[in-house]
mmCIF file of C-alpha atoms in Angstrom:
data_model
loop_
_atom_site.group_PDB
_atom_site.id
_atom_site.type_symbol
_atom_site.label_atom_id
_atom_site.label_comp_id
_atom_site.label_asym_id
_atom_site.label_seq_id
_atom_site.Cartn_x
_atom_site.Cartn_y
_atom_site.Cartn_z
ATOM 1 C CA MET A 1 18.588 -13.169 6.054
ATOM 2 C CA ARG A 2 19.287 -16.748 5.582
ATOM 3 C CA SER A 3 16.752 -19.779 4.631
ATOM 4 C CA THR A 4 16.941 -22.516 6.769
ATOM 5 C CA THR A 5 15.493 -26.246 6.858
ATOM 6 C CA LEU A 6 13.900 -27.759 9.580
ATOM 7 C CA CYS A 7 12.848 -31.468 9.482
ATOM 8 C CA PHE A 8 10.643 -33.854 11.803
ATOM 9 C CA PRO A 9 11.042 -37.853 11.094
ATOM 10 C CA ILE A 10 8.099 -39.552 12.544
ATOM 11 C CA GLN A 11 6.739 -42.952 13.273
ATOM 12 C CA GLY A 12 2.759 -43.662 12.584
ATOM 13 C CA ASN A 13 -0.279 -42.133 11.123
ATOM 14 C CA PRO A 14 -1.394 -39.888 12.839
ATOM 15 C CA ALA A 15 1.916 -39.526 14.653
ATOM 16 C CA GLN A 16 2.703 -41.926 17.527
ATOM 17 C CA GLN A 17 6.368 -40.961 18.104
ATOM 18 C CA ILE A 18 9.064 -38.206 16.789
ATOM 19 C CA LEU A 19 12.906 -38.069 16.446
ATOM 20 C CA LEU A 20 13.913 -35.256 18.129
ATOM 21 C CA GLY A 21 18.007 -34.423 18.310
ATOM 22 C CA MET A 22 19.608 -32.900 21.426
ATOM 23 C CA LYS A 23 22.541 -30.279 19.711
ATOM 24 C CA LYS A 24 25.290 -30.646 21.271
ATOM 25 C CA THR A 25 27.469 -27.681 19.699
ATOM 26 C CA GLY A 26 26.336 -24.070 18.217
ATOM 27 C CA PHE A 27 23.190 -22.114 17.865
ATOM 28 C CA GLY A 28 20.785 -24.155 20.053
ATOM 29 C CA ARG A 29 23.470 -26.007 22.183
ATOM 30 C CA GLY A 30 21.796 -28.151 24.736
ATOM 31 C CA LYS A 31 17.899 -28.013 23.089
ATOM 32 C CA TYR A 32 16.260 -30.491 21.454
ATOM 33 C CA ASN A 33 15.305 -30.172 17.895
ATOM 34 C CA GLY A 34 14.307 -31.327 14.589
ATOM 35 C CA PHE A 35 16.910 -31.534 11.932
ATOM 36 C CA GLY A 36 18.212 -29.170 9.222
ATOM 37 C CA GLY A 37 19.955 -25.979 8.893
ATOM 38 C CA LYS A 38 21.227 -23.447 6.584
ATOM 39 C CA LEU A 39 20.963 -24.082 2.663
ATOM 40 C CA GLU A 40 24.113 -23.634 1.035
ATOM 41 C CA ALA A 41 24.974 -22.170 -2.317
ATOM 42 C CA GLY A 42 22.350 -23.537 -5.028
ATOM 43 C CA GLU A 43 20.933 -25.729 -2.919
ATOM 44 C CA THR A 44 17.201 -26.375 -2.405
ATOM 45 C CA PRO A 45 15.305 -26.837 0.438
ATOM 46 C CA LEU A 46 14.557 -30.404 0.019
ATOM 47 C CA GLY A 47 18.537 -30.846 -0.817
ATOM 48 C CA CYS A 48 19.046 -29.906 2.466
ATOM 49 C CA VAL A 49 16.950 -31.419 4.116
ATOM 50 C CA VAL A 50 18.132 -34.384 2.742
ATOM 51 C CA ARG A 51 22.104 -33.662 2.942
ATOM 52 C CA GLU A 52 21.081 -32.539 6.888
ATOM 53 C CA LEU A 53 19.037 -35.585 7.963
ATOM 54 C CA ALA A 54 22.623 -37.793 7.306
ATOM 55 C CA GLU A 55 24.812 -35.292 8.444
ATOM 56 C CA GLU A 56 23.085 -34.960 11.602
ATOM 57 C CA CYS A 57 21.000 -38.280 12.241
ATOM 58 C CA GLY A 58 22.683 -40.550 9.846
ATOM 59 C CA ILE A 59 19.429 -41.235 8.037
ATOM 60 C CA VAL A 60 18.615 -41.154 4.354
ATOM 61 C CA ALA A 61 15.788 -39.473 3.026
ATOM 62 C CA GLU A 62 14.206 -39.211 -0.785
ATOM 63 C CA GLU A 63 12.967 -35.766 -1.685
ATOM 64 C CA ALA A 64 9.680 -37.688 -2.942
ATOM 65 C CA ASP A 65 9.418 -38.647 0.740
ATOM 66 C CA LEU A 66 9.484 -35.242 2.530
ATOM 67 C CA ARG A 67 6.435 -33.736 3.128
ATOM 68 C CA PRO A 68 6.249 -29.716 3.701
ATOM 69 C CA ALA A 69 4.750 -28.362 6.849
ATOM 70 C CA GLY A 70 4.666 -24.940 6.448
ATOM 71 C CA GLU A 71 7.388 -22.033 6.801
ATOM 72 C CA LEU A 72 8.173 -19.461 9.726
ATOM 73 C CA LEU A 73 10.034 -16.574 9.835
ATOM 74 C CA PHE A 74 12.325 -16.646 13.301
ATOM 75 C CA ILE A 75 13.392 -12.915 13.844
ATOM 76 C CA PHE A 76 15.887 -11.681 16.810
ATOM 77 C CA PRO A 77 15.637 -7.997 17.048
ATOM 78 C CA ALA A 78 18.994 -8.130 19.966
ATOM 79 C CA ASN A 79 20.937 -10.491 17.096
ATOM 80 C CA PRO A 80 19.304 -9.300 13.626
ATOM 81 C CA GLU A 81 22.609 -12.032 12.192
ATOM 82 C CA LEU A 82 20.362 -14.679 13.534
ATOM 83 C CA ASN A 83 17.285 -13.966 11.700
ATOM 84 C CA HIS A 84 16.101 -16.725 9.523
ATOM 85 C CA ASP A 85 13.516 -18.374 7.431
ATOM 86 C CA VAL A 86 12.268 -21.757 8.081
ATOM 87 C CA HIS A 87 11.084 -24.123 5.476
ATOM 88 C CA LEU A 88 9.315 -27.269 7.733
ATOM 89 C CA TYR A 89 9.262 -30.449 6.463
ATOM 90 C CA VAL A 90 7.940 -34.592 8.317
ATOM 91 C CA LEU A 91 9.219 -37.438 6.860
ATOM 92 C CA HIS A 92 7.459 -41.031 7.408
ATOM 93 C CA LYS A 93 9.906 -43.184 4.786
ATOM 94 C CA TRP A 94 13.707 -43.277 5.496
ATOM 95 C CA GLN A 95 16.395 -45.268 5.234
ATOM 96 C CA GLY A 96 18.986 -46.536 8.013
ATOM 97 C CA ALA A 97 18.827 -46.238 11.864
ATOM 98 C CA PRO A 98 18.817 -42.716 13.825
ATOM 99 C CA GLN A 99 23.004 -42.445 15.203
ATOM 100 C CA GLU A 100 24.393 -40.090 17.367
ATOM 101 C CA MET A 101 26.233 -37.700 15.172
ATOM 102 C CA GLN A 102 29.455 -34.897 16.229
ATOM 103 C CA GLU A 103 26.520 -32.587 16.189
ATOM 104 C CA MET A 104 23.494 -33.988 17.376
ATOM 105 C CA LYS A 105 22.280 -36.829 19.639
ATOM 106 C CA PRO A 106 18.121 -38.253 18.174
ATOM 107 C CA VAL A 107 16.138 -39.744 20.309
ATOM 108 C CA TRP A 108 12.217 -41.258 20.133
ATOM 109 C CA PHE A 109 10.006 -39.330 22.044
ATOM 110 C CA ASP A 110 6.141 -40.327 22.738
ATOM 111 C CA VAL A 111 4.284 -37.361 20.590
ATOM 112 C CA ALA A 112 2.108 -37.319 24.292
ATOM 113 C CA GLU A 113 5.274 -37.040 26.095
ATOM 114 C CA ILE A 114 7.684 -34.467 23.547
ATOM 115 C CA PRO A 115 9.781 -32.534 26.080
ATOM 116 C CA TYR A 116 8.988 -29.022 25.515
ATOM 117 C CA SER A 117 10.237 -26.894 27.912
ATOM 118 C CA GLU A 118 13.990 -28.447 26.436
ATOM 119 C CA MET A 119 12.969 -27.175 23.161
ATOM 120 C CA TRP A 120 12.823 -23.625 21.696
ATOM 121 C CA ALA A 121 10.499 -21.472 23.329
ATOM 122 C CA ASP A 122 8.318 -21.340 19.909
ATOM 123 C CA ASP A 123 7.728 -25.240 19.316
ATOM 124 C CA CYS A 124 5.098 -25.911 21.427
ATOM 125 C CA TYR A 125 3.079 -22.909 19.684
ATOM 126 C CA TRP A 126 3.435 -24.521 16.260
ATOM 127 C CA LEU A 127 4.515 -28.265 16.498
ATOM 128 C CA PRO A 128 1.503 -30.039 17.799
ATOM 129 C CA ALA A 129 -0.187 -28.788 14.532
ATOM 130 C CA VAL A 130 2.096 -30.123 12.146
ATOM 131 C CA LEU A 131 2.485 -33.436 14.177
ATOM 132 C CA LYS A 132 -1.541 -33.338 12.908
ATOM 133 C CA GLY A 133 -0.630 -33.325 9.650
ATOM 134 C CA LYS A 134 -1.523 -28.986 9.044
ATOM 135 C CA LYS A 135 0.899 -26.749 7.704
ATOM 136 C CA VAL A 136 2.072 -23.868 9.667
ATOM 137 C CA ASN A 137 2.945 -19.902 8.372
ATOM 138 C CA GLY A 138 4.439 -17.197 10.534
ATOM 139 C CA LYS A 139 5.993 -15.205 12.583
ATOM 140 C CA VAL A 140 8.258 -15.515 15.651
ATOM 141 C CA VAL A 141 10.006 -12.483 17.096
ATOM 142 C CA PHE A 142 12.649 -13.088 20.770
ATOM 143 C CA SER A 143 13.468 -11.244 23.209
ATOM 144 C CA ASP A 144 16.335 -9.704 23.607
ATOM 145 C CA ASN A 145 17.928 -12.956 25.697
ATOM 146 C CA ASN A 146 17.641 -15.055 22.135
ATOM 147 C CA GLU A 147 15.636 -17.728 24.082
ATOM 148 C CA ALA A 148 11.977 -16.295 24.975
ATOM 149 C CA VAL A 149 9.077 -15.547 22.802
ATOM 150 C CA ASP A 150 7.858 -12.063 22.356
ATOM 151 C CA GLY A 151 5.506 -11.830 19.898
ATOM 152 C CA ILE A 152 4.103 -14.795 17.477
ATOM 153 C CA THR A 153 1.821 -14.985 14.645
ATOM 154 C CA ILE A 154 0.945 -18.787 13.498
ATOM 155 C CA ARG A 155 -1.209 -19.799 11.098
ATOM 156 C CA THR A 156 -2.139 -23.379 10.287
ATOM 157 C CA GLU A 157 -4.187 -24.874 7.272
#
């Protein structure tokens, strides 16, 4: 199982806008998502988020400004090599303006207009809680097509 991160830059408190990236390459291509990726050897989840934000949308974040938003386990029974645990974060403060990079094209959305139909099928179950300041923990089991959700258990705190 590989460890990954996912971060959502947001504006406003409560959240009014969210920065999502349209994935242009690789796993998840064609979907909007937060910014993040696989932890490199010896890297902490916070260090991974800082690196991935710079690589995927060109913004600079400080570890101290990242707020943990929970952890999810993604299970792909048809392709176990895709299984991963995700450390979730939100970010309210950063330096620089988001810019399109090789892997992602960042787009601001009003929270009321998040394009869930163009995101991973599980996002609509837990992202609203994260945007309300809650932490989520749970497990998502994807169907054999690696897209639809076969089972989900989410706890909020």
